[in-house]
Amino acid sequence: MDENLASEHEAAGGRRARADRGGGAAARRAARSGGGPGVQQPYINRKIKVYEVLDEEGLALIEKNADTVLEEVGIIFRDDEEALKLWKDAGADVRGERVHFPKGLCRSLLTTAPETFTQHARNPERSVQIGGKATVFAPVYGPPFVRDLDGNRRYATIEDFRNFVKLSYLAPSMHHSGGTVCEPVDIPVNKRHLDMVFAHMRYSDKPFMGSVTAPERAEDTVAMAKILFGEKFVDENTVIINLINANSPMVFDETMLGAAKVYARNNQATIITPFILAGAMSPVTVAGTLTQILAEVLAGASFTQLIRPGAPVLFGTFASSISMQSGAPTFGTPEPSLVSYGAAQLARRLKLPFRTGGSLCGSKIADAQAAYESANTLNSTLLCGANFVLHAAGWLEGGLVSGYEKFIMDADQLGMQQRFAEGVDLSENGQAMDAIREVGPGSHYLGCAHTQANFQTAFYRSTIADNNSYEQWLAEGEKRADQRANELCRRWLDSYEAPFLDPGIEEGLKDFIAEKKGSMPDAFT
């Protein structure tokens, strides 16, 4: 059975590849645009240098301070006797629930963690590298509300969830299906994870994230992955990546620890992410925040290696500043960008893949504030060298809202980032010496042979921006960017066609879900 499922995994990829090869026009559109439902762009292989803000002295200082925090202050592992025993057996000083780490213990454990790994998708052509020079964009994660295409802010439903999975599948520069793209509150809390994981498996063939809201829900995710990929394939390969948040400052709770143990034992990836609102959950300074982040990541990431040496783990961070007047989180400001740059350097020194950033904003709608704040966050995300980018599209209102229009606008920007990451073309064609010779002084390049040969793909073509004349813009209805995004989003959803999934596998997944749901009463808290 397992071997048959693994063979089907390969066969599905072949069918999809043959279908893709027929889309020449779509391929040309995708080559010059990051926003249309066409041939998918591969994950980014950055050809540009990373930007670094800390020198050797600064990095060494923060590492020294983090070691001091781990040894003197310690990290709480709450309500998890197994975790405390593992740390004690590993040589840590365990005092109640607080673990104090001898200098070098965490780093020595992390030597077994892979520097890069592949997250396999059910369509092998959609598999992604995590680490190295790779950057993978994944959509918004976690909001309980949506801002829909009729302008309403309301609680999210499973239909919204499926729509965002479909949009992520269609977006050429979105490399990943994500996880909790919104929280479908119309399904019981104890059962919705089944529908969410199934939606990623059925409505997309890109890699996806698992449930972490309870250890048993993580177990369900792994069980469903084994139905989809085959048990042996899952044990030997990474097919799920999962978000494990530290309860900052310096606490890992039983829920996150339980999920982390499930995924690490099954060789699935975890992103150990301190969730930081600086000034409330970390010091107000960049250096102080980096120190705490490093300490928390060292403790959490090394714990996964106690569970299963070699299990893939990422150095994650989510860092925001806050308004010192209201306490509300703020985005697109300089300090979180400096944290991202510094944390990326620290991750590279640990030889761990790095997660940060996205298209973050505090705005309630897809307006100028949303655009500026998202652009500021996204630019530093790419330039710091992030390997996995959660919240790359769709984030509004400080993470409370998944926005349809915002998703489309962000996806356009992701295409621009993808093109920017390609760097400067220094090939013979890129040098364009034949064009310079042909045109000579005083003429123009519009009609020369080099321009004619390259015009279709020479410049990124935005799906959202209006660069026509004022008169044409007026004649076409004076549409704002968010209105154009609204129309494009509707066209995308209307054009959606589900990728092939073997009927036997789909039936197996549905049977598993039905059995699990039938085994417990509904719970909405």
Short mmCIF file of C-alpha atoms in Angstrom, two decimals:
data_model
loop_
_atom_site.label_atom_id
_atom_site.label_comp_id
_atom_site.label_asym_id
_atom_site.label_seq_id
_atom_site.Cartn_x
_atom_site.Cartn_y
_atom_site.Cartn_z
CA MET A 1 0.00 0.00 0.00
CA ASP A 2 2.70 2.50 1.01
CA GLU A 3 4.79 1.75 -2.08
CA ASN A 4 1.72 2.26 -4.28
CA LEU A 5 1.07 5.63 -2.66
CA ALA A 6 4.66 6.73 -3.18
CA SER A 7 4.43 5.67 -6.83
CA GLU A 8 1.23 7.66 -7.18
CA HIS A 9 3.06 10.67 -5.70
CA GLU A 10 5.57 10.41 -8.56
CA ALA A 11 2.94 9.73 -11.22
CA ALA A 12 0.86 12.74 -10.22
CA GLY A 13 3.90 14.92 -10.66
CA GLY A 14 4.43 13.53 -14.14
CA ARG A 15 0.82 14.21 -15.14
CA ARG A 16 1.10 17.76 -13.88
CA ALA A 17 4.39 18.30 -15.67
CA ARG A 18 2.86 17.22 -18.99
CA ALA A 19 -0.06 19.59 -18.46
CA ASP A 20 2.28 22.47 -17.64
CA ARG A 21 4.36 21.96 -20.77
CA GLY A 22 1.31 22.73 -22.87
CA GLY A 23 0.93 26.21 -21.41
CA GLY A 24 3.36 28.21 -23.56
CA ALA A 25 1.35 31.42 -23.47
CA ALA A 26 0.84 31.09 -19.73
CA ALA A 27 4.56 30.54 -19.32
CA ARG A 28 5.33 33.75 -21.18
CA ARG A 29 2.85 35.67 -19.06
CA ALA A 30 4.30 34.21 -15.87
CA ALA A 31 7.81 35.08 -16.99
CA ARG A 32 7.03 38.79 -17.02
CA SER A 33 4.44 38.90 -14.25
CA GLY A 34 4.27 37.56 -10.72
CA GLY A 35 0.53 37.74 -10.39
CA GLY A 36 -1.41 35.61 -12.87
CA PRO A 37 -2.71 32.07 -12.53
CA GLY A 38 -0.24 30.38 -14.88
CA VAL A 39 2.92 28.35 -14.84
CA GLN A 40 4.38 28.44 -11.34
CA GLN A 41 7.70 30.07 -10.56
CA PRO A 42 10.20 27.84 -8.70
CA TYR A 43 11.34 28.80 -5.25
CA ILE A 44 13.87 31.63 -5.24
CA ASN A 45 17.55 30.80 -5.56
CA ARG A 46 19.02 34.14 -4.50
CA LYS A 47 21.78 35.51 -6.71
CA ILE A 48 22.15 38.68 -4.68
CA LYS A 49 24.24 39.16 -1.56
CA VAL A 50 22.66 39.36 1.87
CA TYR A 51 22.71 42.62 3.80
CA GLU A 52 24.36 42.44 7.21
CA VAL A 53 24.12 44.93 10.08
CA LEU A 54 26.39 43.32 12.68
CA ASP A 55 30.16 42.87 12.54
CA GLU A 56 32.03 40.02 14.21
CA GLU A 57 32.32 41.90 17.47
CA GLY A 58 28.60 42.59 17.61
CA LEU A 59 27.66 38.99 16.80
CA ALA A 60 30.04 37.63 19.41
CA LEU A 61 28.61 40.00 22.03
CA ILE A 62 25.03 38.89 21.40
CA GLU A 63 26.05 35.22 21.41
CA LYS A 64 27.86 35.73 24.73
CA ASN A 65 24.83 37.48 26.23
CA ALA A 66 22.48 34.70 25.01
CA ASP A 67 24.74 32.08 26.62
CA THR A 68 24.52 34.07 29.85
CA VAL A 69 20.71 34.15 29.64
CA LEU A 70 20.56 30.39 29.05
CA GLU A 71 22.89 29.64 31.96
CA GLU A 72 21.83 32.23 34.54
CA VAL A 73 18.20 33.09 33.75
CA GLY A 74 17.07 29.85 32.12
CA ILE A 75 14.08 28.86 29.99
CA ILE A 76 10.81 27.45 31.33
CA PHE A 77 9.52 24.19 29.81
CA ARG A 78 6.00 24.29 31.21
CA ASP A 79 3.93 21.23 32.18
CA ASP A 80 6.09 18.71 30.30
CA GLU A 81 7.81 16.14 32.50
CA GLU A 82 9.28 14.34 29.51
CA ALA A 83 10.99 17.50 28.32
CA LEU A 84 12.42 18.21 31.76
CA LYS A 85 13.75 14.66 32.08
CA LEU A 86 15.37 14.83 28.63
CA TRP A 87 17.13 18.05 29.57
CA LYS A 88 18.30 16.68 32.90
CA ASP A 89 19.67 13.56 31.21
CA ALA A 90 21.42 15.78 28.65
CA GLY A 91 23.31 17.62 31.42
CA ALA A 92 21.16 20.71 32.00
CA ASP A 93 20.45 22.09 35.46
CA VAL A 94 16.70 21.60 35.93
CA ARG A 95 15.12 23.58 38.78
CA GLY A 96 11.41 22.94 38.84
CA GLU A 97 10.21 23.82 35.33
CA ARG A 98 13.12 26.16 34.64
CA VAL A 99 16.03 24.73 32.69
CA HIS A 100 19.52 26.25 32.98
CA PHE A 101 21.90 25.31 30.19
CA PRO A 102 25.66 24.86 30.58
CA LYS A 103 27.56 26.91 28.02
CA GLY A 104 27.78 25.09 24.70
CA LEU A 105 25.14 22.41 25.41
CA CYS A 106 22.53 23.73 22.99
CA ARG A 107 25.05 24.40 20.24
CA SER A 108 26.51 20.91 20.53
CA LEU A 109 23.05 19.36 20.19
CA LEU A 110 22.33 21.45 17.09
CA THR A 111 25.27 19.97 15.16
CA THR A 112 22.93 17.16 14.09
CA ALA A 113 20.34 19.54 12.56
CA PRO A 114 20.51 19.83 8.74
CA GLU A 115 21.71 23.10 7.23
CA THR A 116 19.38 22.60 4.25
CA PHE A 117 16.62 20.12 3.47
CA THR A 118 13.85 19.52 0.96
CA GLN A 119 10.20 19.82 1.83
CA HIS A 120 8.48 17.50 -0.59
CA ALA A 121 5.17 18.42 -2.21
CA ARG A 122 2.75 15.84 -3.57
CA ASN A 123 3.67 17.22 -6.99
CA PRO A 124 7.46 16.77 -7.01
CA GLU A 125 7.86 19.82 -9.26
CA ARG A 126 6.51 21.94 -6.38
CA SER A 127 8.97 20.64 -3.77
CA VAL A 128 11.08 23.37 -2.16
CA GLN A 129 14.53 23.69 -0.64
CA ILE A 130 14.62 25.14 2.86
CA GLY A 131 17.97 26.75 3.67
CA GLY A 132 21.05 27.88 1.78
CA LYS A 133 20.34 30.50 -0.87
CA ALA A 134 16.70 29.45 -1.20
CA THR A 135 13.77 31.72 -0.31
CA VAL A 136 10.27 30.24 -0.09
CA PHE A 137 7.16 32.44 0.11
CA ALA A 138 4.16 31.18 2.12
CA PRO A 139 0.85 33.01 2.71
CA VAL A 140 -0.63 34.68 5.79
CA TYR A 141 -1.08 32.47 8.86
CA GLY A 142 -3.51 32.59 11.75
CA PRO A 143 -6.12 35.39 11.41
CA PRO A 144 -9.61 34.70 12.78
CA PHE A 145 -11.15 37.37 10.50
CA VAL A 146 -11.22 38.04 6.77
CA ARG A 147 -11.85 41.16 4.74
CA ASP A 148 -13.86 39.76 1.87
CA LEU A 149 -14.41 40.88 -1.71
CA ASP A 150 -17.59 42.75 -0.72
CA GLY A 151 -15.66 44.91 1.76
CA ASN A 152 -16.88 43.14 4.90
CA ARG A 153 -14.72 42.38 7.92
CA ARG A 154 -16.12 39.17 9.37
CA TYR A 155 -15.17 35.88 10.97
CA ALA A 156 -13.49 33.44 8.60
CA THR A 157 -15.22 30.28 7.35
CA ILE A 158 -13.95 27.06 5.81
CA GLU A 159 -14.97 28.45 2.41
CA ASP A 160 -12.62 31.39 2.98
CA PHE A 161 -9.91 28.94 4.00
CA ARG A 162 -10.35 26.98 0.78
CA ASN A 163 -10.33 30.19 -1.24
CA PHE A 164 -6.99 31.28 0.20
CA VAL A 165 -5.53 27.83 -0.47
CA LYS A 166 -6.74 28.16 -4.07
CA LEU A 167 -5.26 31.66 -4.39
CA SER A 168 -1.94 30.42 -3.03
CA TYR A 169 -2.03 27.57 -5.52
CA LEU A 170 -2.71 29.96 -8.39
CA ALA A 171 -0.17 32.65 -7.47
CA PRO A 172 3.00 31.99 -9.53
CA SER A 173 5.36 33.53 -6.97
CA MET A 174 3.81 31.78 -3.98
CA HIS A 175 5.88 28.65 -3.47
CA HIS A 176 3.98 27.18 -0.54
CA SER A 177 0.37 26.54 0.48
CA GLY A 178 0.98 27.67 4.07
CA GLY A 179 -0.93 26.56 7.14
CA THR A 180 -3.76 28.30 8.98
CA VAL A 181 -4.36 30.83 6.21
CA CYS A 182 -7.38 31.91 8.26
CA GLU A 183 -9.20 30.33 11.19
CA PRO A 184 -12.51 28.76 10.03
CA VAL A 185 -14.74 29.42 13.02
CA ASP A 186 -17.77 27.69 11.48
CA ILE A 187 -16.19 24.30 12.29
CA PRO A 188 -15.69 22.99 15.85
CA VAL A 189 -12.30 23.85 17.33
CA ASN A 190 -11.39 20.21 17.95
CA LYS A 191 -12.20 19.17 14.36
CA ARG A 192 -11.32 22.09 12.10
CA HIS A 193 -7.67 21.04 11.77
CA LEU A 194 -8.83 18.00 9.79
CA ASP A 195 -10.66 20.14 7.24
CA MET A 196 -7.78 22.62 7.04
CA VAL A 197 -5.10 20.01 6.39
CA PHE A 198 -7.36 18.26 3.87
CA ALA A 199 -7.93 21.57 2.03
CA HIS A 200 -4.17 21.98 1.55
CA MET A 201 -3.90 18.41 0.30
CA ARG A 202 -6.92 18.54 -2.02
CA TYR A 203 -6.98 22.07 -3.44
CA SER A 204 -3.24 22.50 -3.94
CA ASP A 205 -0.25 20.34 -4.81
CA LYS A 206 2.28 22.68 -3.18
CA PRO A 207 3.96 21.92 0.17
CA PHE A 208 1.96 22.77 3.29
CA MET A 209 2.08 23.24 7.06
CA GLY A 210 0.57 21.11 9.82
CA SER A 211 -1.58 21.72 12.87
CA VAL A 212 0.13 22.65 16.15
CA THR A 213 -2.82 23.56 18.39
CA ALA A 214 -2.63 20.23 20.26
CA PRO A 215 -0.32 17.20 20.12
CA GLU A 216 -3.15 14.94 18.96
CA ARG A 217 -3.86 17.33 16.08
CA ALA A 218 -0.23 17.14 15.10
CA GLU A 219 -0.59 13.34 15.17
CA ASP A 220 -3.62 13.62 12.87
CA THR A 221 -1.61 15.76 10.46
CA VAL A 222 1.17 13.16 10.31
CA ALA A 223 -1.36 10.36 9.82
CA MET A 224 -2.97 12.23 6.91
CA ALA A 225 0.45 12.88 5.39
CA LYS A 226 1.13 9.14 5.51
CA ILE A 227 -2.09 8.49 3.59
CA LEU A 228 -1.07 11.10 1.01
CA PHE A 229 2.62 10.22 0.62
CA GLY A 230 3.03 6.74 2.09
CA GLU A 231 4.30 5.84 5.57
CA LYS A 232 7.86 4.97 4.51
CA PHE A 233 8.19 8.15 2.44
CA VAL A 234 7.11 10.32 5.38
CA ASP A 235 9.52 8.64 7.78
CA GLU A 236 12.44 9.18 5.41
CA ASN A 237 11.51 12.62 4.05
CA THR A 238 10.14 15.96 5.21
CA VAL A 239 6.65 16.65 3.85
CA ILE A 240 5.30 19.00 6.57
CA ILE A 241 6.72 22.16 8.10
CA ASN A 242 5.25 23.46 11.34
CA LEU A 243 5.24 26.65 13.38
CA ILE A 244 6.31 26.26 17.02
CA ASN A 245 6.09 29.58 18.88
CA ALA A 246 7.95 30.33 22.07
CA ASN A 247 5.70 31.94 24.64
CA SER A 248 8.06 34.88 25.01
CA PRO A 249 9.68 35.84 27.25
CA MET A 250 11.55 32.57 27.73
CA VAL A 251 8.74 30.03 28.06
CA PHE A 252 7.78 26.99 25.98
CA ASP A 253 4.32 25.75 26.93
CA GLU A 254 2.96 22.22 26.86
CA THR A 255 0.96 22.72 23.66
CA MET A 256 3.91 23.85 21.57
CA LEU A 257 6.23 21.30 23.16
CA GLY A 258 3.75 18.52 22.49
CA ALA A 259 3.39 19.42 18.83
CA ALA A 260 7.15 19.86 18.44
CA LYS A 261 7.76 16.38 19.84
CA VAL A 262 5.25 14.80 17.45
CA TYR A 263 6.76 16.40 14.38
CA ALA A 264 10.40 15.90 15.37
CA ARG A 265 9.80 12.21 16.15
CA ASN A 266 8.32 11.82 12.68
CA ASN A 267 11.22 13.61 10.94
CA GLN A 268 9.06 16.63 10.07
CA ALA A 269 10.30 20.21 10.21
CA THR A 270 9.65 22.69 12.99
CA ILE A 271 10.16 26.45 12.94
CA ILE A 272 11.15 27.51 16.46
CA THR A 273 9.88 31.08 16.56
CA PRO A 274 9.98 33.52 19.46
CA PHE A 275 6.87 35.68 19.02
CA ILE A 276 8.16 39.11 19.96
CA LEU A 277 6.40 42.40 20.46
CA ALA A 278 9.46 44.36 21.56
CA GLY A 279 8.85 46.46 24.63
CA ALA A 280 6.28 44.00 25.94
CA MET A 281 7.75 40.54 25.31
CA SER A 282 11.41 41.51 24.90
CA PRO A 283 13.55 44.54 25.74
CA VAL A 284 12.91 47.72 23.77
CA THR A 285 16.39 47.61 22.21
CA VAL A 286 17.45 45.70 19.10
CA ALA A 287 20.46 44.10 20.81
CA GLY A 288 18.42 43.04 23.83
CA THR A 289 15.72 41.55 21.62
CA LEU A 290 18.30 39.66 19.55
CA THR A 291 19.83 38.26 22.72
CA GLN A 292 16.49 36.92 23.93
CA ILE A 293 15.57 35.56 20.48
CA LEU A 294 18.84 33.67 20.22
CA ALA A 295 18.47 32.19 23.70
CA GLU A 296 14.91 31.03 23.02
CA VAL A 297 15.77 29.55 19.63
CA LEU A 298 18.85 27.75 20.98
CA ALA A 299 16.75 26.12 23.71
CA GLY A 300 13.79 25.20 21.48
CA ALA A 301 15.72 24.09 18.41
CA SER A 302 18.17 21.94 20.39
CA PHE A 303 15.21 20.30 22.14
CA THR A 304 14.07 18.88 18.78
CA GLN A 305 17.45 17.17 18.48
CA LEU A 306 16.92 15.52 21.86
CA ILE A 307 13.72 14.06 20.41
CA ARG A 308 15.27 12.89 17.12
CA PRO A 309 18.78 13.85 16.09
CA GLY A 310 18.74 15.08 12.50
CA ALA A 311 15.12 16.26 12.55
CA PRO A 312 14.91 19.44 10.45
CA VAL A 313 14.50 22.66 12.43
CA LEU A 314 14.51 26.35 11.52
CA PHE A 315 15.70 29.42 13.40
CA GLY A 316 12.54 31.52 13.38
CA THR A 317 11.65 34.96 14.55
CA PHE A 318 8.61 37.17 14.47
CA ALA A 319 9.62 40.57 15.80
CA SER A 320 7.47 43.68 15.88
CA SER A 321 7.74 46.97 17.68
CA ILE A 322 4.82 48.39 19.66
CA SER A 323 3.28 51.80 20.09
CA MET A 324 4.54 53.01 23.44
CA GLN A 325 1.35 55.09 23.67
CA SER A 326 -1.27 52.37 23.01
CA GLY A 327 0.66 49.11 23.24
CA ALA A 328 -0.55 48.08 19.78
CA PRO A 329 1.94 46.32 17.47
CA THR A 330 3.49 48.44 14.72
CA PHE A 331 4.96 47.24 11.45
CA GLY A 332 7.28 48.47 8.74
CA THR A 333 9.39 50.38 11.27
CA PRO A 334 13.21 50.32 11.30
CA GLU A 335 13.81 48.36 14.49
CA PRO A 336 12.13 45.06 13.46
CA SER A 337 14.07 45.16 10.19
CA LEU A 338 17.31 45.48 12.15
CA VAL A 339 16.22 42.51 14.26
CA SER A 340 15.57 40.45 11.12
CA TYR A 341 18.95 41.32 9.64
CA GLY A 342 20.76 40.47 12.88
CA ALA A 343 18.80 37.27 13.52
CA ALA A 344 19.55 36.06 9.99
CA GLN A 345 23.26 36.48 10.66
CA LEU A 346 22.97 34.54 13.90
CA ALA A 347 21.06 31.74 12.12
CA ARG A 348 23.74 31.43 9.47
CA ARG A 349 26.40 31.12 12.18
CA LEU A 350 24.38 28.25 13.68
CA LYS A 351 24.03 26.70 10.19
CA LEU A 352 20.23 26.63 10.53
CA PRO A 353 17.65 27.71 7.93
CA PHE A 354 16.02 31.03 8.84
CA ARG A 355 12.41 32.23 8.92
CA THR A 356 11.21 35.79 9.35
CA GLY A 357 9.20 38.61 7.85
CA GLY A 358 6.49 38.78 5.25
CA SER A 359 4.14 41.53 4.07
CA LEU A 360 3.22 42.85 7.50
CA CYS A 361 1.14 45.90 8.31
CA GLY A 362 -1.16 47.35 10.93
CA SER A 363 -3.61 48.82 8.44
CA LYS A 364 -7.24 47.76 8.49
CA ILE A 365 -7.63 47.83 4.70
CA ALA A 366 -5.42 47.49 1.62
CA ASP A 367 -4.44 51.17 1.56
CA ALA A 368 -1.24 53.24 1.41
CA GLN A 369 -0.32 52.39 5.01
CA ALA A 370 -0.64 48.68 4.21
CA ALA A 371 1.51 49.08 1.10
CA TYR A 372 4.30 51.07 2.73
CA GLU A 373 4.54 48.93 5.84
CA SER A 374 4.37 45.69 3.87
CA ALA A 375 7.01 46.83 1.39
CA ASN A 376 9.37 47.89 4.18
CA THR A 377 8.99 44.51 5.87
CA LEU A 378 9.22 42.47 2.68
CA ASN A 379 12.32 44.23 1.36
CA SER A 380 14.29 43.56 4.52
CA THR A 381 12.99 39.99 4.56
CA LEU A 382 14.52 39.23 1.17
CA LEU A 383 17.73 41.17 1.75
CA CYS A 384 18.43 39.54 5.11
CA GLY A 385 18.45 36.15 3.38
CA ALA A 386 15.30 34.61 4.88
CA ASN A 387 14.76 31.03 3.74
CA PHE A 388 11.11 30.62 4.72
CA VAL A 389 8.79 33.62 4.63
CA LEU A 390 5.48 33.24 6.42
CA HIS A 391 2.79 35.94 5.98
CA ALA A 392 4.16 36.76 2.50
CA ALA A 393 0.68 37.69 1.25
CA GLY A 394 -2.71 38.60 2.71
CA TRP A 395 -1.82 40.01 6.15
CA LEU A 396 -3.90 42.91 7.52
CA GLU A 397 -4.63 44.54 10.87
CA GLY A 398 -1.61 43.23 12.73
CA GLY A 399 -2.42 39.64 11.80
CA LEU A 400 -6.08 39.68 12.84
CA VAL A 401 -7.36 39.70 9.25
CA SER A 402 -6.66 37.79 6.03
CA GLY A 403 -7.49 40.13 3.17
CA TYR A 404 -8.48 38.96 -0.30
CA GLU A 405 -7.46 42.17 -2.07
CA LYS A 406 -4.33 42.46 0.05
CA PHE A 407 -3.35 38.93 -0.95
CA ILE A 408 -3.48 39.81 -4.65
CA MET A 409 -1.56 43.04 -4.16
CA ASP A 410 1.09 41.26 -2.10
CA ALA A 411 1.39 38.45 -4.65
CA ASP A 412 2.27 41.09 -7.25
CA GLN A 413 5.06 42.35 -5.00
CA LEU A 414 6.34 38.82 -4.47
CA GLY A 415 6.80 38.54 -8.21
CA MET A 416 8.90 41.69 -8.13
CA GLN A 417 11.01 40.29 -5.31
CA GLN A 418 11.49 37.08 -7.26
CA ARG A 419 12.78 39.03 -10.26
CA PHE A 420 15.02 41.23 -8.06
CA ALA A 421 16.58 38.15 -6.44
CA GLU A 422 17.78 36.99 -9.85
CA GLY A 423 20.41 39.73 -9.71
CA VAL A 424 22.17 41.25 -12.73
CA ASP A 425 22.32 39.23 -15.95
CA LEU A 426 25.92 39.36 -17.15
CA SER A 427 25.49 36.94 -20.04
CA GLU A 428 26.20 38.07 -23.58
CA ASN A 429 22.54 38.94 -23.97
CA GLY A 430 22.54 40.77 -20.64
CA GLN A 431 25.55 42.88 -21.61
CA ALA A 432 23.59 44.10 -24.70
CA MET A 433 26.73 45.19 -26.55
CA ASP A 434 25.12 44.31 -29.90
CA ALA A 435 22.28 46.72 -29.08
CA ILE A 436 24.67 49.53 -28.13
CA ARG A 437 26.61 49.03 -31.38
CA GLU A 438 23.45 48.88 -33.50
CA VAL A 439 21.84 52.02 -32.08
CA GLY A 440 24.89 54.22 -31.65
CA PRO A 441 24.73 57.85 -30.51
CA GLY A 442 21.60 59.95 -30.82
CA SER A 443 19.03 57.29 -31.73
CA HIS A 444 16.75 55.07 -29.61
CA TYR A 445 16.48 51.40 -28.68
CA LEU A 446 12.77 50.83 -29.29
CA GLY A 447 13.15 49.17 -32.66
CA CYS A 448 16.57 47.55 -32.41
CA ALA A 449 16.95 43.77 -32.74
CA HIS A 450 17.97 43.25 -29.10
CA THR A 451 14.87 45.08 -27.80
CA GLN A 452 12.61 43.14 -30.14
CA ALA A 453 14.11 39.87 -28.97
CA ASN A 454 13.79 40.70 -25.26
CA PHE A 455 10.76 42.99 -24.87
CA GLN A 456 8.39 40.29 -23.62
CA THR A 457 10.49 39.45 -20.58
CA ALA A 458 12.80 42.47 -20.17
CA PHE A 459 10.86 44.14 -17.33
CA TYR A 460 8.55 42.93 -14.63
CA ARG A 461 4.95 43.61 -15.55
CA SER A 462 2.73 44.37 -12.58
CA THR A 463 -0.75 42.89 -12.51
CA ILE A 464 -2.02 45.68 -10.24
CA ALA A 465 -0.29 48.95 -11.18
CA ASP A 466 -1.92 51.30 -13.71
CA ASN A 467 0.70 52.96 -15.90
CA ASN A 468 -1.62 54.21 -18.61
CA SER A 469 -2.44 57.85 -19.34
CA TYR A 470 -4.73 59.86 -17.10
CA GLU A 471 -7.33 59.93 -19.87
CA GLN A 472 -7.32 56.16 -20.26
CA TRP A 473 -7.47 55.64 -16.48
CA LEU A 474 -10.44 58.04 -16.39
CA ALA A 475 -12.20 56.23 -19.22
CA GLU A 476 -11.72 52.87 -17.52
CA GLY A 477 -13.48 53.94 -14.33
CA GLU A 478 -10.83 55.68 -12.19
CA LYS A 479 -10.06 52.42 -10.40
CA ARG A 480 -7.81 52.30 -7.37
CA ALA A 481 -5.24 49.53 -6.89
CA ASP A 482 -7.46 47.70 -4.41
CA GLN A 483 -10.37 47.76 -6.88
CA ARG A 484 -8.19 46.26 -9.60
CA ALA A 485 -7.02 43.64 -7.09
CA ASN A 486 -10.65 42.84 -6.24
CA GLU A 487 -11.48 42.18 -9.88
CA LEU A 488 -8.35 40.10 -10.41
CA CYS A 489 -9.08 38.02 -7.32
CA ARG A 490 -12.58 37.23 -8.57
CA ARG A 491 -11.15 36.17 -11.95
CA TRP A 492 -8.57 33.94 -10.28
CA LEU A 493 -11.16 32.15 -8.17
CA ASP A 494 -13.47 31.76 -11.17
CA SER A 495 -10.62 30.24 -13.20
CA TYR A 496 -9.49 27.79 -10.50
CA GLU A 497 -9.22 24.12 -11.39
CA ALA A 498 -8.15 21.62 -8.75
CA PRO A 499 -4.94 19.68 -9.33
CA PHE A 500 -5.29 15.95 -9.84
CA LEU A 501 -5.46 13.80 -6.73
CA ASP A 502 -5.74 10.03 -6.95
CA PRO A 503 -9.36 9.11 -6.05
CA GLY A 504 -8.20 6.29 -3.79
CA ILE A 505 -6.02 8.64 -1.76
CA GLU A 506 -8.80 11.22 -1.55
CA GLU A 507 -11.22 8.56 -0.35
CA GLY A 508 -8.69 7.38 2.25
CA LEU A 509 -8.30 10.91 3.57
CA LYS A 510 -12.05 11.44 3.76
CA ASP A 511 -12.54 8.14 5.57
CA PHE A 512 -9.86 9.09 8.12
CA ILE A 513 -11.49 12.48 8.70
CA ALA A 514 -14.95 10.97 9.08
CA GLU A 515 -13.69 8.43 11.60
CA LYS A 516 -11.81 11.05 13.63
CA LYS A 517 -14.76 13.44 13.68
CA GLY A 518 -17.12 10.66 14.67
CA SER A 519 -14.93 9.70 17.62
CA MET A 520 -15.53 12.92 19.59
CA PRO A 521 -18.29 15.45 20.27
CA ASP A 522 -18.07 18.96 18.85
CA ALA A 523 -16.20 21.51 20.94
CA PHE A 524 -16.15 25.25 20.23
CA THR A 525 -13.73 26.28 22.98
#
